[in-house]
Short mmCIF file of C-alpha atoms and ligand atoms in Angstrom, two decimals:
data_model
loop_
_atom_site.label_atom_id
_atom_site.label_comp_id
_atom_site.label_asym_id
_atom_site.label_seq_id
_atom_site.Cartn_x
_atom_site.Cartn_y
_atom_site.Cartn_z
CA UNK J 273 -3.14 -38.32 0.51
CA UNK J 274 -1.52 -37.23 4.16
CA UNK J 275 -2.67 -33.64 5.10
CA UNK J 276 -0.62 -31.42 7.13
CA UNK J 277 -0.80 -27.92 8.50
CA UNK J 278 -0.39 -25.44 5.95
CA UNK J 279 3.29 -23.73 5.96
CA UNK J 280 1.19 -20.32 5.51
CA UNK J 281 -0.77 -19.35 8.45
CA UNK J 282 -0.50 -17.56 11.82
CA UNK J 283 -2.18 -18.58 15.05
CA UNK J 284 -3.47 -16.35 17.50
CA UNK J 285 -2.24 -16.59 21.37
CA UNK J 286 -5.21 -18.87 23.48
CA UNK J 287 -8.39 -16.56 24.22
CA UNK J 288 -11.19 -17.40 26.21
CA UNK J 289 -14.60 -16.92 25.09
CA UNK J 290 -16.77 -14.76 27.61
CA UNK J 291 -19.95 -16.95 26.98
CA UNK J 292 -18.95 -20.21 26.76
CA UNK J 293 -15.67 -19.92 28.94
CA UNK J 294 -13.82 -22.48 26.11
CA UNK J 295 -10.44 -21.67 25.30
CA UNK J 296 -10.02 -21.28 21.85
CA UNK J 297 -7.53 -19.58 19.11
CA UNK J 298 -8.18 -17.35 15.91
CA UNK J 299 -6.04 -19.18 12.91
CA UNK J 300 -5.28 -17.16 9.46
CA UNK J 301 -4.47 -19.09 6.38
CA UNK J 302 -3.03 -16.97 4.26
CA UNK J 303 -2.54 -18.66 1.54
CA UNK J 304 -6.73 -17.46 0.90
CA UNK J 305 -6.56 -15.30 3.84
CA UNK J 306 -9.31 -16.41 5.50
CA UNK J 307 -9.80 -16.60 9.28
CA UNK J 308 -11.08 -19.34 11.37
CA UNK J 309 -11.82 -19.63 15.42
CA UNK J 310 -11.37 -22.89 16.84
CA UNK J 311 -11.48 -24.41 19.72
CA UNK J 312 -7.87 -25.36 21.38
CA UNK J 313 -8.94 -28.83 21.17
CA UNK J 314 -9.42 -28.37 17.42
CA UNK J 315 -6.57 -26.05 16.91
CA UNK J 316 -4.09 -28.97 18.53
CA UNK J 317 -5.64 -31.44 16.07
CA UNK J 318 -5.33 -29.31 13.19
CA UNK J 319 -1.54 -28.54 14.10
CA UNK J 320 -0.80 -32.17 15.23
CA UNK J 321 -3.44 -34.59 13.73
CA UNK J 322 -5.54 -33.46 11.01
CA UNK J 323 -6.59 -37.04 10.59
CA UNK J 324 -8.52 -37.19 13.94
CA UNK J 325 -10.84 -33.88 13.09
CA UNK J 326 -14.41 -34.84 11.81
CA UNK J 327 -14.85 -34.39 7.96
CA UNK J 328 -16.96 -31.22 8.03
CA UNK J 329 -13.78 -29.19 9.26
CA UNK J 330 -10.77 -30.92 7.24
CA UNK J 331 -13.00 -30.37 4.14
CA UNK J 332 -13.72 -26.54 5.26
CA UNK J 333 -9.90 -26.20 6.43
CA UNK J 334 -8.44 -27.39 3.25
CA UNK J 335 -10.86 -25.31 1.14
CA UNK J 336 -8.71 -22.41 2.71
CA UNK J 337 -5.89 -24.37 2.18
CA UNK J 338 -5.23 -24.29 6.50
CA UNK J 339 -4.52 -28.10 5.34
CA UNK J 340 -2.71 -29.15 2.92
CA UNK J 341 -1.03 -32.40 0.86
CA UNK J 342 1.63 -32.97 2.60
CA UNK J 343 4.07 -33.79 -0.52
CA UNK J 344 2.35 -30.15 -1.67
CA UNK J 345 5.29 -27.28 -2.88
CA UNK J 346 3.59 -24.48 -1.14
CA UNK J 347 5.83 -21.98 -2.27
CA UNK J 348 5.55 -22.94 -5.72
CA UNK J 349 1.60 -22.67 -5.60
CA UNK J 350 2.05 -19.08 -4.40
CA UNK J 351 4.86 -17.97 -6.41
CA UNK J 352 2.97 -19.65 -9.84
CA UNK J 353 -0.03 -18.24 -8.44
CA UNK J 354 1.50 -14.43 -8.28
CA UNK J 355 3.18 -14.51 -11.50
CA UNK J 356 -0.83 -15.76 -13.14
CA UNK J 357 -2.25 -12.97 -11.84
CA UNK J 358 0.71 -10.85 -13.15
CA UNK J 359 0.19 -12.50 -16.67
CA UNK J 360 -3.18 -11.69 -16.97
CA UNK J 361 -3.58 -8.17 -15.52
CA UNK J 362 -6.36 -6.59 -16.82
CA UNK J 363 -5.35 -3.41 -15.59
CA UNK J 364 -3.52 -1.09 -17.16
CA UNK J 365 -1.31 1.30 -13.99
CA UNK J 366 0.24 4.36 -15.03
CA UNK J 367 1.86 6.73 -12.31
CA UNK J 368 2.17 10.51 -13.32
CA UNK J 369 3.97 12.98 -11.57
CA UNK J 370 3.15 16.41 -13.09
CA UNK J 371 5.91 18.24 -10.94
CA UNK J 372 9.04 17.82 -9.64
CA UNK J 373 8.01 20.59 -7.00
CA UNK J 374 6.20 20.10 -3.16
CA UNK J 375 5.79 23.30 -0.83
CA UNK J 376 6.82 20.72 2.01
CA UNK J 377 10.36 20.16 2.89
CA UNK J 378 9.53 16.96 5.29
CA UNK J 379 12.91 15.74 6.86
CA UNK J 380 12.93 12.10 5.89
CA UNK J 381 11.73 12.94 2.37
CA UNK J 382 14.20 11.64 0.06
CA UNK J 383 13.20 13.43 -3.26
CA UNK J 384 14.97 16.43 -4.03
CA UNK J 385 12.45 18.93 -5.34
CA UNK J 386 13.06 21.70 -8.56
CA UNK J 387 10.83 23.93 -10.58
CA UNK J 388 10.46 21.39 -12.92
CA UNK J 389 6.29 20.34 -14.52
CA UNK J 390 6.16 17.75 -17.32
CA UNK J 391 6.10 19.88 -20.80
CA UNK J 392 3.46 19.18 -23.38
CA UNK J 393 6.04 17.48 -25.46
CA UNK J 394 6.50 15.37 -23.00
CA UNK J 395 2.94 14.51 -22.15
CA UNK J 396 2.32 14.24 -26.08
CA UNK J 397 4.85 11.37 -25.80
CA UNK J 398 3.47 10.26 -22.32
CA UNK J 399 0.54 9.76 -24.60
CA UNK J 400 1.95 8.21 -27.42
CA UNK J 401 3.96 5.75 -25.40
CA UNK J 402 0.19 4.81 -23.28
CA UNK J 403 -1.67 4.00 -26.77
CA UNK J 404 0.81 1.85 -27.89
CA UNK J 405 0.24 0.17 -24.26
CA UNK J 406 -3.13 -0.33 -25.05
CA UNK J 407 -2.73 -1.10 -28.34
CA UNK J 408 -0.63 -4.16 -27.23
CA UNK J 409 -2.92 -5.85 -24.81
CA UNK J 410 -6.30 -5.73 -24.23
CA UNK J 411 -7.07 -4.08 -20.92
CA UNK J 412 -10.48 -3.49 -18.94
CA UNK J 413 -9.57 -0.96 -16.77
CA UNK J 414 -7.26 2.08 -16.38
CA UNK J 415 -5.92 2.89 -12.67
CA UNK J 416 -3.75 6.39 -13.35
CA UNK J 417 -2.06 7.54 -10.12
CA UNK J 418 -1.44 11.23 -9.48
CA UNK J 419 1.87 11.43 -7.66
CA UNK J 420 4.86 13.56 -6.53
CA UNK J 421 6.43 15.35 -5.42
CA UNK J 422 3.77 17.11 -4.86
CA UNK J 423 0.70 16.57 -7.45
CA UNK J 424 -1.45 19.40 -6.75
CA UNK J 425 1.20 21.68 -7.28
CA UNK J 426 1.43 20.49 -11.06
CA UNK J 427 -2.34 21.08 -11.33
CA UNK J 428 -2.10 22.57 -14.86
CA UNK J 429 -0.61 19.31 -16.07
CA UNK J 430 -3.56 17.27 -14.45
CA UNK J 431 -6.17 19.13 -15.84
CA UNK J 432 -4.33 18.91 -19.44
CA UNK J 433 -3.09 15.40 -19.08
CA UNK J 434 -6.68 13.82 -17.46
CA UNK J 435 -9.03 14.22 -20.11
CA UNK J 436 -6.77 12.99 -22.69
CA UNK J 437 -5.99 9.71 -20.78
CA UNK J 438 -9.39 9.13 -20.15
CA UNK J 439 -10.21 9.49 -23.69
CA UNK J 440 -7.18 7.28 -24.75
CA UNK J 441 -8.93 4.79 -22.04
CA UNK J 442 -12.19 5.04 -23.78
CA UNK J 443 -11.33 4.79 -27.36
CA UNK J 444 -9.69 1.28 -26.24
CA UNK J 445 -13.17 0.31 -24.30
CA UNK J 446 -11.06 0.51 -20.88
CA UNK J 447 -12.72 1.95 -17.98
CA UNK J 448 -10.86 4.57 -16.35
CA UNK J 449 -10.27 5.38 -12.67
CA UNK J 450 -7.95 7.80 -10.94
CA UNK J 451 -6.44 8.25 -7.64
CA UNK J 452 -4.06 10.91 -6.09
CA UNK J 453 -1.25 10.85 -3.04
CA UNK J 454 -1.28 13.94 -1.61
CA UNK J 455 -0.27 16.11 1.26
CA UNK J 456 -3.60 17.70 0.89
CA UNK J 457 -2.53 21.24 1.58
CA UNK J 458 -4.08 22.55 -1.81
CA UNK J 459 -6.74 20.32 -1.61
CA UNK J 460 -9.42 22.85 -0.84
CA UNK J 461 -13.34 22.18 -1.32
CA UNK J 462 -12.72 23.23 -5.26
CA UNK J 463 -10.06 21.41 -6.21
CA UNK J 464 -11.21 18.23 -4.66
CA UNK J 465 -14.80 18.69 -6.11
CA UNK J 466 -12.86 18.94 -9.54
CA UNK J 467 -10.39 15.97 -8.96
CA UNK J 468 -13.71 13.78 -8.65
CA UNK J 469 -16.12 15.17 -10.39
CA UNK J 470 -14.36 16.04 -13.92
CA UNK J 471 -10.90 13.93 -13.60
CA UNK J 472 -12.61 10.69 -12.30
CA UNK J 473 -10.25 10.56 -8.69
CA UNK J 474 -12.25 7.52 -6.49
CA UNK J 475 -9.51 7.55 -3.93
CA UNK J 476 -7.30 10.28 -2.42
CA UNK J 477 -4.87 9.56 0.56
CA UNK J 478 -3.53 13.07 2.39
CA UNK J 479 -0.96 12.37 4.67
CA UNK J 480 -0.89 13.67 8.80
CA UNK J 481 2.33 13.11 10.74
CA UNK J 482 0.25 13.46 14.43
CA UNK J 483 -1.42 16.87 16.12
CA UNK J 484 0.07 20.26 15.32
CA UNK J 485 2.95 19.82 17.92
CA UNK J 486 4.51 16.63 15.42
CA UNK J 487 3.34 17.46 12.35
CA UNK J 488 4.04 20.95 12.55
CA UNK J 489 7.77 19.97 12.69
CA UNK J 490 8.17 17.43 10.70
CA UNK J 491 5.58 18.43 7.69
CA UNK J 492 6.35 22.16 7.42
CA UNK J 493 6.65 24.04 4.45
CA UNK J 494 10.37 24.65 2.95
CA UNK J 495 10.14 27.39 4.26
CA UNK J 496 9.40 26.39 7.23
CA UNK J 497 6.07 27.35 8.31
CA UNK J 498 3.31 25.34 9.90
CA UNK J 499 0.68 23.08 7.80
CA UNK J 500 -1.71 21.21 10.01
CA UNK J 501 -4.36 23.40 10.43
CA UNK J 502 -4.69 23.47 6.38
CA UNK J 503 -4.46 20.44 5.32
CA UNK J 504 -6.61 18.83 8.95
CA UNK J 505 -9.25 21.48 8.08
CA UNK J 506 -9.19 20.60 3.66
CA UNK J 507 -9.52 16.63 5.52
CA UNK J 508 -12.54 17.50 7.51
CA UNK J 509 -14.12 19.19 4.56
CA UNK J 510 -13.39 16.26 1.86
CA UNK J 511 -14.20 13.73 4.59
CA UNK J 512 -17.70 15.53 5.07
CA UNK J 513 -18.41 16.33 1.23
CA UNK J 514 -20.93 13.79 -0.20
CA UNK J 515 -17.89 13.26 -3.08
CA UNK J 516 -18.22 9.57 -3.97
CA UNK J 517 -14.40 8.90 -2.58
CA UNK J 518 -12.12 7.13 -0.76
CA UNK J 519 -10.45 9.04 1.59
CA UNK J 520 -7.55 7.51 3.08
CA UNK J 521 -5.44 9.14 6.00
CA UNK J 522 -1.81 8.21 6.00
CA UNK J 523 0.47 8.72 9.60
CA UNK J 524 3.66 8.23 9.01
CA UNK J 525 5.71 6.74 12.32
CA UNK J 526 9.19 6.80 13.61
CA UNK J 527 10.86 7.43 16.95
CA UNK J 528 10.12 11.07 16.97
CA UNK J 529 6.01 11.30 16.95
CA UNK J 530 4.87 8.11 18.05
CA UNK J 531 3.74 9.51 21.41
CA UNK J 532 1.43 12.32 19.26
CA UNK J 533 -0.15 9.08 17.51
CA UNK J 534 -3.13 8.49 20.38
CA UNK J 535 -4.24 12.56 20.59
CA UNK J 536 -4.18 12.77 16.73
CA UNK J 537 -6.83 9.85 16.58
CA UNK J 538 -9.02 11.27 19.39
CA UNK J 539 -8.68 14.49 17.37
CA UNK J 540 -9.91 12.76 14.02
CA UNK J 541 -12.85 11.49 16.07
CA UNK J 542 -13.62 14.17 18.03
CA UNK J 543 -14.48 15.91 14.31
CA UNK J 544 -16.57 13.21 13.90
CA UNK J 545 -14.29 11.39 10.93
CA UNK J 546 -15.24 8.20 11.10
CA UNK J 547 -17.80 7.10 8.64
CA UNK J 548 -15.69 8.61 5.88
CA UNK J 549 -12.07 7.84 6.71
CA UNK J 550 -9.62 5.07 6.94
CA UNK J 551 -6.67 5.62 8.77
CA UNK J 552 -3.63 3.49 8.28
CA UNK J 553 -0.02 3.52 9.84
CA UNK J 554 3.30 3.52 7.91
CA UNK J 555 6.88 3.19 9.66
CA UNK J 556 9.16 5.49 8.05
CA UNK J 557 11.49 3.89 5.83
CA UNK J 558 14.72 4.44 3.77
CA UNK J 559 13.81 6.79 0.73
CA UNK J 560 16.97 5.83 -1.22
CA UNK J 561 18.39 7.67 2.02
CA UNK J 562 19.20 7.13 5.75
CA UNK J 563 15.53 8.02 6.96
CA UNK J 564 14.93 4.70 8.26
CA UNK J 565 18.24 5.06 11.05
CA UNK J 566 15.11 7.24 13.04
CA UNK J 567 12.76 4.16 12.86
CA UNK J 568 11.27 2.61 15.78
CA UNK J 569 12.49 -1.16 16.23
CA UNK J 570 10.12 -2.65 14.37
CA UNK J 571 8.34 -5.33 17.09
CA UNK J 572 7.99 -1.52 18.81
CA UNK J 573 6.86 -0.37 16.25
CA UNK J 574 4.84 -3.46 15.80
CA UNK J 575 3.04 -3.73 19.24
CA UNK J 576 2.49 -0.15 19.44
CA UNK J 577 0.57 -0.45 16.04
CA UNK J 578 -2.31 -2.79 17.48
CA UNK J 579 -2.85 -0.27 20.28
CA UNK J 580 -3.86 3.02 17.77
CA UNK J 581 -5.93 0.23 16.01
CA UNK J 582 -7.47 -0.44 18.92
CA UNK J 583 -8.25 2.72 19.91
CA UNK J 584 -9.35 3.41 16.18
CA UNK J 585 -11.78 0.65 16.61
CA UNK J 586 -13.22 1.99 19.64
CA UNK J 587 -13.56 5.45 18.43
CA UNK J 588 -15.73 4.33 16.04
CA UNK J 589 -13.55 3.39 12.93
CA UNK J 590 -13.72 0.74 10.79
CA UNK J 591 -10.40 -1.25 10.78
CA UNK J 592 -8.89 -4.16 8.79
CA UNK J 593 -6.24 -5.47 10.97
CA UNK J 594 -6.60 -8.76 8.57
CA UNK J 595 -4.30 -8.65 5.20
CA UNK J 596 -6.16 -9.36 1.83
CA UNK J 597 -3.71 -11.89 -0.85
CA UNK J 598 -1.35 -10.12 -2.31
CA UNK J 599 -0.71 -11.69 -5.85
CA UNK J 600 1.14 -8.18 -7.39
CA UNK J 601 3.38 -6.69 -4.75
CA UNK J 602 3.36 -3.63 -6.49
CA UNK J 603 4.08 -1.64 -9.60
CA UNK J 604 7.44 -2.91 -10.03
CA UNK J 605 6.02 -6.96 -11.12
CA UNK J 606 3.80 -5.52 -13.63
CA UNK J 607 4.80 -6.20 -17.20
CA UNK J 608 3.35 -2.46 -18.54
CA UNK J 609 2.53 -0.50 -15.32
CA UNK J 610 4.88 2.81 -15.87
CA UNK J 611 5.84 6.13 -14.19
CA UNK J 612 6.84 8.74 -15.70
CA UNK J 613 8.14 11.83 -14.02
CA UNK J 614 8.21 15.13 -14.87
CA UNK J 615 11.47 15.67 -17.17
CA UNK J 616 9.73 12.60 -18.95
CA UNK J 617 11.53 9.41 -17.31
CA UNK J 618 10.32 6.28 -17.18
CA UNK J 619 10.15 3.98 -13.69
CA UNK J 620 8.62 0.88 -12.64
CA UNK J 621 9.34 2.26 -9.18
CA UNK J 622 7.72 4.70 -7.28
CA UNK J 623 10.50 5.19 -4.85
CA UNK J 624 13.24 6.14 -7.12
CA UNK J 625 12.31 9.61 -8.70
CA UNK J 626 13.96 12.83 -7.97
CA UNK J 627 16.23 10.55 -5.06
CA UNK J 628 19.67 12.26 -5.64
CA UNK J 629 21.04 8.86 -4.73
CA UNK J 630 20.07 6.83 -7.38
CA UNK J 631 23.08 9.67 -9.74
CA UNK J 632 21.94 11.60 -12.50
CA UNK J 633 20.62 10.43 -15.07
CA UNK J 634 18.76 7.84 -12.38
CA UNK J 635 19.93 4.93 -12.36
CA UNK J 636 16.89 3.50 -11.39
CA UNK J 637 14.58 4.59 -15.00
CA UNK J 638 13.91 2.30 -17.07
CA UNK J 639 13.86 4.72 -20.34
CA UNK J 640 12.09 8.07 -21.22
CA UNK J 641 8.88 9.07 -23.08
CA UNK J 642 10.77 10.01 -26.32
CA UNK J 643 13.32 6.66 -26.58
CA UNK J 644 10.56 4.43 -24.90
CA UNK J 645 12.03 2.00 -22.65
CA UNK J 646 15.18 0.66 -22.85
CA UNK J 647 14.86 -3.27 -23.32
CA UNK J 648 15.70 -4.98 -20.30
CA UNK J 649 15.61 -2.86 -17.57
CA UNK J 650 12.71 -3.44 -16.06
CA UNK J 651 14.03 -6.99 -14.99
CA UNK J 652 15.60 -5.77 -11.97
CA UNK J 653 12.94 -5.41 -9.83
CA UNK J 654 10.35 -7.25 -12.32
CA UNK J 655 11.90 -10.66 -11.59
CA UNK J 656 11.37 -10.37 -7.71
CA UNK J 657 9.20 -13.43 -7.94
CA UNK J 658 11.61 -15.60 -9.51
CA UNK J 659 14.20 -14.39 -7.25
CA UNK J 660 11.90 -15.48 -4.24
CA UNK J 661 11.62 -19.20 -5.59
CA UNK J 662 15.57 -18.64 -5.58
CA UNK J 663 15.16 -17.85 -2.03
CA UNK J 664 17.65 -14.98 -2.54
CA UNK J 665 15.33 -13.30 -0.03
CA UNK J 666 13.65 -14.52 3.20
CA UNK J 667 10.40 -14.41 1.86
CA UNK J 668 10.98 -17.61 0.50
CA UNK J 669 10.31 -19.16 4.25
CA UNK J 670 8.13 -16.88 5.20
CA UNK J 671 4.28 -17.86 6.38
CA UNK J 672 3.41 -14.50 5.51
CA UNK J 673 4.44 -14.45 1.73
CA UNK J 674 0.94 -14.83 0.40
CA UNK J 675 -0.30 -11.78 2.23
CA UNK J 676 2.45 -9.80 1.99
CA UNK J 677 3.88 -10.38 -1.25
CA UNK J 678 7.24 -9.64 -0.68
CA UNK J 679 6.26 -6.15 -0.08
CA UNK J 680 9.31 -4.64 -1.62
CA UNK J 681 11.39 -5.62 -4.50
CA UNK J 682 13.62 -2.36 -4.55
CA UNK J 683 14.52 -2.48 -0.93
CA UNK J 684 15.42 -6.01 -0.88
CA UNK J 685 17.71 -5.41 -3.65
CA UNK J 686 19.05 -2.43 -1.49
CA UNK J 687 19.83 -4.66 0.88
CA UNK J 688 16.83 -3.77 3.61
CA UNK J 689 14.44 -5.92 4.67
CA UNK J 690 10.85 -4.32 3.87
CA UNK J 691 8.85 -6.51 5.93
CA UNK J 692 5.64 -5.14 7.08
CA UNK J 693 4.61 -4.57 10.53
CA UNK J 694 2.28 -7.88 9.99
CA UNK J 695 5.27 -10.21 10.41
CA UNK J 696 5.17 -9.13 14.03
CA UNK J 697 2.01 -8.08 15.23
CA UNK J 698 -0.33 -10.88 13.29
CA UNK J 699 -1.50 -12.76 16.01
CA UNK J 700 -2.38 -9.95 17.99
CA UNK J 701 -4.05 -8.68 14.72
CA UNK J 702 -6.66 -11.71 14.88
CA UNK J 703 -7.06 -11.22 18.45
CA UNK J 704 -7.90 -7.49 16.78
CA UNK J 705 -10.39 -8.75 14.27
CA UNK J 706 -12.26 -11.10 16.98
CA UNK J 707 -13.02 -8.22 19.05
CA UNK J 708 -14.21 -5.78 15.99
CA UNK J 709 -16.12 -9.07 14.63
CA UNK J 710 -17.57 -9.02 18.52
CA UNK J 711 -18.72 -5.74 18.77
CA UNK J 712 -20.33 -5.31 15.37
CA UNK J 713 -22.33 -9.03 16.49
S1 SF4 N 983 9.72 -1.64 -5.57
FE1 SF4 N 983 9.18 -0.91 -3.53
S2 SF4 N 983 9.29 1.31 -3.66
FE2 SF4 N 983 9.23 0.52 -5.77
S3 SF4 N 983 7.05 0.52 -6.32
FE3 SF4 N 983 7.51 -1.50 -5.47
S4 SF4 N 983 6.99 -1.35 -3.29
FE4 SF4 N 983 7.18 0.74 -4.10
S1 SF4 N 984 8.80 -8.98 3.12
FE1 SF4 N 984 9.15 -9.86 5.12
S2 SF4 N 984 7.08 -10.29 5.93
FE2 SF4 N 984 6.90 -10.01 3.70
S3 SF4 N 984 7.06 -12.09 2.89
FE3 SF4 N 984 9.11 -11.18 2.83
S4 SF4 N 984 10.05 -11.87 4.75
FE4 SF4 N 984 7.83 -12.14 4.96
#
């Protein structure tokens, strides 16, 4: 067989290496996202003429598939390869959002918030419709997802929803894990104690939109008063309990607070944050609405990205500028993963809830706790693979795919490109993950 370069990688820019003073490159194959440095000499064979590499590194390069058959259908192997580990997900993903309400009235939110918590009805059916799940397929694990609006103001539900779930988890020998997205205002030393310790939360992301000065204006209550000081000093607290949990800080991006970015970081250090957090970066996108028109350009977006890594890294954080495979893009590919929301719809998509866009009823569920779902409907988004190997969208030429996944069926559909800010800043990324590999050496 003829090898070739793999369609799926990324190659850094040239970097020189202080002690040897060789130029040499960073490669990602992300087909098994794995990393390798070589040497330029290497890297030119590799990308030119695979054949004239000794054995040791063609063997090791097309173990990570950085070399491949050349009569090989790449994009077959990772679409086939995605829809096998969608066929035999052990994991069972339900999304509850126990309120329609959030105290926040954040301006590129595009939910539209009501006095509205899911009813006990409506959980009893919640619950019928989950053991029927289980009943179907034999799962080893469930991951249930607190969401919102906003979750903690629909406490009451959690606490009479949680143990329930667990127990319908249990009585099906399915382990049973919980996490919750919030905008951590509520989230006092109590409450979080109780999310871990008695409704089994291992991961909680809270959300900061910069210092006081941007998140102040942008994350303010509806009626308009102030929040960072809260929900920073309920961060510091969970991020300095000895909880056993993942706490993962959100900062949401667009043309209006990227310059509070840098002093938010050297704030979250200064309190001494970084054993216990990871901090990632999301552009602000379309909600179903036009909040993506105050975006940054996205290669803006893109470069300034690896500089707040950067200077995450050398505050002391641990960063991972290097994507894992991504074989399930998200909740929408999974054959059983639901949401339900709190009137009792059913979604596949965590985007489309209370969005006054998608009409009323939304357009968007895919039934309700008391029908069940409506056959069919979750093929819009669930056949995003299939529609790749169609090449309906560009992820079908992308070297990224295998990383990325496609990152978003619904906004495809919609007509926006989703692509992550890894389709621009990648190389630079490795460059990234050289230097943290460096300084932990
Ligand atoms: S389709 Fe998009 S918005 Fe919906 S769950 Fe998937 S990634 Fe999220
Ligand atoms: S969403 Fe964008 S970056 Fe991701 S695979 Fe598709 S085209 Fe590539």
């Amino acid at each position: 067989m003829g090898l070739r370069l793999s369609r799926y990688h990324v190659v850094s820019p040239l970097t020189m290496d202080g002690a040897t003073g060789r130029a040499r490159r960073v490669a990602f194959a992300t087909r098994s996202a794995e990393v390798r440095i070589l040497d330029e000499a290497a890297w030119q064979m590799v990308a030119g003429a695979p054949e004239s590499l000794p054995e040791s590194i063609v063997q090791d390069l097309v173990d990570i598939h950085l070399l491949v058959d050349d009569r090989e259908d790449e994009l077959g192997i990772v679409v086939q390869e995605n829809k096998k580990a969608i066929d035999s997900l052990g994991c069972l993903s339900l999304v509850v959002t126990p309120t329609a309400q959030c105290q926040l009235g954040c301006g590129y939110c595009g939910q539209e918030h009501s006095a509205r918590w899911l009813s006990s009805p409506h959980q009893d059916a919640f619950l019928r419709h989950v053991s029927r799940k289980l009943a179907k397929h034999s799962y080893n694990y469930m991951d249930v997802c607190w969401f919102g609006a906003e979750p903690l103001v629909g406490l009451r539900v959690i606490r009479e929803l949680s143990p329930r779930l667990r127990a319908a988890a249990e009585s099906h020998s399915c382990s049973f894990g919980a996490r919750i997205i919030t905008n951590g205002l509520a989230l006092n030393k109590r409450i979080a104690q109780e999310l871990v310790l008695e409704h089994g939360v291992v991961g909680i992301d809270i959300t900061l939109d910069g210092p006081p000065e941007y998140h102040d204006t942008r994350r303010g209550t509806k009626n308009g008063k102030p929040t960072f000081r809260r929900v920073f000093a309920n961060l510091v607290d969970l991020a300095q309990s000895d909880l056993d949990v993942t706490v993962k800080l959100r900062i949401n991006v667009d043309g209006s607070n990227w310059q509070g970015v840098s002093r938010l970081i050297r704030i979250l250090a200064d309190a001494g944050l970084q054993e216990k957090l990871v901090c990632y970066f999301a552009p602000i996108h379309s909600w179903g609405n036009e909040a993506h028109e105050t975006a940054l350009p996205a290669e803006r977006y893109a470069a300034l990205e690896v500089e707040w890594y950067a200077e995450l890294m050398l505050a002391g954080f641990k960063v991972g500028p290097v994507p894992s495979r991504t074989r399930i893009v998200c909740l929408a590919v999974q054959p059983e993963g639901v949401l339900v929301d709190a009137s009792g719809a059913l979604f596949n998509c965590t985007e489309a809830p209370y969005v006054p866009g998608y009409g009323e009823p939304n357009s968007m569920a895919i039934g309700d706790v008391v029908s069940g779902e409506i056959p069919g409907r979750r093929r819009e988004l669930a056949t995003f693979n299939d529609d790749i190997m169609e090449a309906k969208y560009n992820c079908a030429s992308c070297p990224m795919l295998p990383v990325c996944g496609g990152a978003c069926p619904k906004l495809w559909r919609e007509g926006i490109a989703p692509c992550p800010s890894t389709l621009h800043n990648m190389p630079q990324r490795l460059l990234l993950a050289l230097a943290a590999n460096r300084m932990t050496q």
